[in-house]
Amino acid sequence: MAAKGKGIVGFEDLLPVMASKLGGEGLIKELCNGFELLMDKEKGVITLESLRKNAALLGLQDLKEDELVSMMREGDLDRDGALTQMEFCVLMFRLSPELMDESWFCLEEALKRELNNSSN
């Protein structure tokens, strides 16, 4: 999302830090707050127009039009031209590889513990 290597930190770069400080439930709550800031209040979804208008609230004011369009296209799983809260949360996780790596590690550890507990 943000230009890497230019000293700009994107919202997705903050997700791992937020996750470690807030825990899983806190992170989801913050993602929901981010969604609320970006969404079109009348439609209840993020539209390209609402993203354009509200991007600065999340420090994304430097995104170019093609980056905004690309973000919408990447996150719009049902191809209806808007992002639901779930689509937005999924997009934020997908844009944060470090957070995804941590999530897979936690899942693997939980599965190992479950397997050990069930074999005892």
PDB file of C-alpha atoms in Angstrom:
ATOM      1  CA  MET A   1       0.000   0.000   0.000  1.00  0.00           C
ATOM      2  CA  ALA A   2       2.518   2.612   1.040  1.00  0.00           C
ATOM      3  CA  ALA A   3       5.733   3.198  -0.816  1.00  0.00           C
ATOM      4  CA  LYS A   4       8.265   0.881   0.729  1.00  0.00           C
ATOM      5  CA  GLY A   5      11.826   2.037   1.094  1.00  0.00           C
ATOM      6  CA  LYS A   6      10.836   5.702   1.222  1.00  0.00           C
ATOM      7  CA  GLY A   7      10.450   5.922   4.975  1.00  0.00           C
ATOM      8  CA  ILE A   8       6.674   5.572   4.731  1.00  0.00           C
ATOM      9  CA  VAL A   9       4.977   3.057   6.994  1.00  0.00           C
ATOM     10  CA  GLY A  10       1.732   1.587   5.705  1.00  0.00           C
ATOM     11  CA  PHE A  11      -1.212   0.606   7.878  1.00  0.00           C
ATOM     12  CA  GLU A  12      -0.554  -3.055   7.094  1.00  0.00           C
ATOM     13  CA  ASP A  13       3.022  -2.658   8.400  1.00  0.00           C
ATOM     14  CA  LEU A  14       1.577  -1.814  11.806  1.00  0.00           C
ATOM     15  CA  LEU A  15      -0.599  -4.934  12.060  1.00  0.00           C
ATOM     16  CA  PRO A  16       2.081  -7.197  13.587  1.00  0.00           C
ATOM     17  CA  VAL A  17       2.907  -4.540  16.185  1.00  0.00           C
ATOM     18  CA  MET A  18      -0.777  -4.024  16.926  1.00  0.00           C
ATOM     19  CA  ALA A  19      -1.328  -7.787  17.212  1.00  0.00           C
ATOM     20  CA  SER A  20       1.508  -8.224  19.682  1.00  0.00           C
ATOM     21  CA  LYS A  21       0.297  -5.319  21.839  1.00  0.00           C
ATOM     22  CA  LEU A  22      -3.459  -5.847  21.605  1.00  0.00           C
ATOM     23  CA  GLY A  23      -3.819  -9.600  21.188  1.00  0.00           C
ATOM     24  CA  GLY A  24      -6.157 -11.217  18.692  1.00  0.00           C
ATOM     25  CA  GLU A  25      -9.419  -9.728  19.912  1.00  0.00           C
ATOM     26  CA  GLY A  26      -7.904  -6.261  20.257  1.00  0.00           C
ATOM     27  CA  LEU A  27      -6.492  -6.421  16.740  1.00  0.00           C
ATOM     28  CA  ILE A  28      -9.865  -7.404  15.287  1.00  0.00           C
ATOM     29  CA  LYS A  29     -11.485  -4.530  17.189  1.00  0.00           C
ATOM     30  CA  GLU A  30      -8.934  -2.089  15.744  1.00  0.00           C
ATOM     31  CA  LEU A  31      -9.482  -3.463  12.231  1.00  0.00           C
ATOM     32  CA  CYS A  32     -13.211  -2.930  12.724  1.00  0.00           C
ATOM     33  CA  ASN A  33     -12.499   0.639  13.829  1.00  0.00           C
ATOM     34  CA  GLY A  34     -10.397   1.147  10.683  1.00  0.00           C
ATOM     35  CA  PHE A  35     -13.259  -0.181   8.592  1.00  0.00           C
ATOM     36  CA  GLU A  36     -15.679   2.217  10.297  1.00  0.00           C
ATOM     37  CA  LEU A  37     -13.386   5.155   9.476  1.00  0.00           C
ATOM     38  CA  LEU A  38     -13.124   4.219   5.800  1.00  0.00           C
ATOM     39  CA  MET A  39     -16.679   3.118   5.074  1.00  0.00           C
ATOM     40  CA  ASP A  40     -19.473   5.024   3.396  1.00  0.00           C
ATOM     41  CA  LYS A  41     -21.760   5.669   6.380  1.00  0.00           C
ATOM     42  CA  GLU A  42     -24.949   5.394   4.304  1.00  0.00           C
ATOM     43  CA  LYS A  43     -24.014   2.168   2.513  1.00  0.00           C
ATOM     44  CA  GLY A  44     -22.176   0.436   5.364  1.00  0.00           C
ATOM     45  CA  VAL A  45     -19.309  -0.662   3.080  1.00  0.00           C
ATOM     46  CA  ILE A  46     -16.048   0.821   1.831  1.00  0.00           C
ATOM     47  CA  THR A  47     -16.492   2.228  -1.654  1.00  0.00           C
ATOM     48  CA  LEU A  48     -13.763   3.657  -3.843  1.00  0.00           C
ATOM     49  CA  GLU A  49     -15.180   7.112  -3.141  1.00  0.00           C
ATOM     50  CA  SER A  50     -15.237   6.619   0.652  1.00  0.00           C
ATOM     51  CA  LEU A  51     -11.694   5.214   0.494  1.00  0.00           C
ATOM     52  CA  ARG A  52     -10.561   8.312  -1.430  1.00  0.00           C
ATOM     53  CA  LYS A  53     -12.250  10.644   1.064  1.00  0.00           C
ATOM     54  CA  ASN A  54     -11.156   8.913   4.260  1.00  0.00           C
ATOM     55  CA  ALA A  55      -7.761   7.371   3.473  1.00  0.00           C
ATOM     56  CA  ALA A  56      -5.910  10.183   5.255  1.00  0.00           C
ATOM     57  CA  LEU A  57      -7.573   9.152   8.537  1.00  0.00           C
ATOM     58  CA  LEU A  58      -5.404   6.005   8.461  1.00  0.00           C
ATOM     59  CA  GLY A  59      -2.280   7.724   7.132  1.00  0.00           C
ATOM     60  CA  LEU A  60      -2.905   6.561   3.559  1.00  0.00           C
ATOM     61  CA  GLN A  61      -3.176  10.015   1.984  1.00  0.00           C
ATOM     62  CA  ASP A  62      -0.124   9.386  -0.213  1.00  0.00           C
ATOM     63  CA  LEU A  63      -1.757   6.523  -2.092  1.00  0.00           C
ATOM     64  CA  LYS A  64      -2.248   7.216  -5.786  1.00  0.00           C
ATOM     65  CA  GLU A  65      -5.550   6.598  -7.554  1.00  0.00           C
ATOM     66  CA  ASP A  66      -4.295   3.391  -9.184  1.00  0.00           C
ATOM     67  CA  GLU A  67      -3.189   2.098  -5.758  1.00  0.00           C
ATOM     68  CA  LEU A  68      -6.629   2.796  -4.292  1.00  0.00           C
ATOM     69  CA  VAL A  69      -8.308   1.057  -7.225  1.00  0.00           C
ATOM     70  CA  SER A  70      -5.904  -1.875  -6.893  1.00  0.00           C
ATOM     71  CA  MET A  71      -6.600  -2.144  -3.160  1.00  0.00           C
ATOM     72  CA  MET A  72     -10.344  -2.195  -3.800  1.00  0.00           C
ATOM     73  CA  ARG A  73      -9.988  -4.773  -6.566  1.00  0.00           C
ATOM     74  CA  GLU A  74      -7.751  -7.021  -4.456  1.00  0.00           C
ATOM     75  CA  GLY A  75     -10.046  -6.924  -1.441  1.00  0.00           C
ATOM     76  CA  ASP A  76     -13.383  -7.153  -3.256  1.00  0.00           C
ATOM     77  CA  LEU A  77     -13.839 -10.909  -3.065  1.00  0.00           C
ATOM     78  CA  ASP A  78     -17.462 -10.941  -4.251  1.00  0.00           C
ATOM     79  CA  ARG A  79     -16.770  -8.390  -7.028  1.00  0.00           C
ATOM     80  CA  ASP A  80     -19.606  -6.058  -6.057  1.00  0.00           C
ATOM     81  CA  GLY A  81     -17.411  -2.925  -6.170  1.00  0.00           C
ATOM     82  CA  ALA A  82     -17.271  -2.442  -2.396  1.00  0.00           C
ATOM     83  CA  LEU A  83     -15.529  -3.904   0.647  1.00  0.00           C
ATOM     84  CA  THR A  84     -17.532  -5.405   3.465  1.00  0.00           C
ATOM     85  CA  GLN A  85     -16.051  -5.479   6.937  1.00  0.00           C
ATOM     86  CA  MET A  86     -14.947  -9.094   6.440  1.00  0.00           C
ATOM     87  CA  GLU A  87     -13.358  -8.343   3.058  1.00  0.00           C
ATOM     88  CA  PHE A  88     -11.483  -5.402   4.600  1.00  0.00           C
ATOM     89  CA  CYS A  89     -10.147  -7.515   7.477  1.00  0.00           C
ATOM     90  CA  VAL A  90      -9.083 -10.306   5.110  1.00  0.00           C
ATOM     91  CA  LEU A  91      -7.340  -7.742   2.890  1.00  0.00           C
ATOM     92  CA  MET A  92      -5.429  -6.239   5.812  1.00  0.00           C
ATOM     93  CA  PHE A  93      -4.196  -9.688   6.861  1.00  0.00           C
ATOM     94  CA  ARG A  94      -3.217 -10.539   3.281  1.00  0.00           C
ATOM     95  CA  LEU A  95      -1.285  -7.276   2.951  1.00  0.00           C
ATOM     96  CA  SER A  96       0.741  -8.060   6.064  1.00  0.00           C
ATOM     97  CA  PRO A  97       2.969 -11.066   5.286  1.00  0.00           C
ATOM     98  CA  GLU A  98       4.658 -10.844   8.696  1.00  0.00           C
ATOM     99  CA  LEU A  99       1.312 -11.132  10.443  1.00  0.00           C
ATOM    100  CA  MET A 100       0.344 -14.052   8.217  1.00  0.00           C
ATOM    101  CA  ASP A 101       3.610 -15.817   9.095  1.00  0.00           C
ATOM    102  CA  GLU A 102       2.913 -15.303  12.806  1.00  0.00           C
ATOM    103  CA  SER A 103      -0.648 -16.580  12.351  1.00  0.00           C
ATOM    104  CA  TRP A 104       0.559 -19.767  10.622  1.00  0.00           C
ATOM    105  CA  PHE A 105       3.158 -20.292  13.362  1.00  0.00           C
ATOM    106  CA  CYS A 106       0.497 -19.913  16.079  1.00  0.00           C
ATOM    107  CA  LEU A 107      -1.831 -22.276  14.236  1.00  0.00           C
ATOM    108  CA  GLU A 108       0.910 -24.890  13.861  1.00  0.00           C
ATOM    109  CA  GLU A 109       1.800 -24.619  17.550  1.00  0.00           C
ATOM    110  CA  ALA A 110      -1.851 -24.966  18.578  1.00  0.00           C
ATOM    111  CA  LEU A 111      -2.245 -28.023  16.354  1.00  0.00           C
ATOM    112  CA  LYS A 112       0.902 -29.617  17.812  1.00  0.00           C
ATOM    113  CA  ARG A 113      -0.389 -29.037  21.363  1.00  0.00           C
ATOM    114  CA  GLU A 114      -3.780 -30.474  20.426  1.00  0.00           C
ATOM    115  CA  LEU A 115      -2.184 -33.560  18.901  1.00  0.00           C
ATOM    116  CA  ASN A 116       0.034 -34.066  21.966  1.00  0.00           C
ATOM    117  CA  ASN A 117      -2.956 -33.676  24.302  1.00  0.00           C
ATOM    118  CA  SER A 118      -5.088 -36.128  22.336  1.00  0.00           C
ATOM    119  CA  SER A 119      -2.339 -38.763  22.194  1.00  0.00           C
ATOM    120  CA  ASN A 120      -1.886 -38.712  26.009  1.00  0.00           C
TER     121      ASN A 120
END
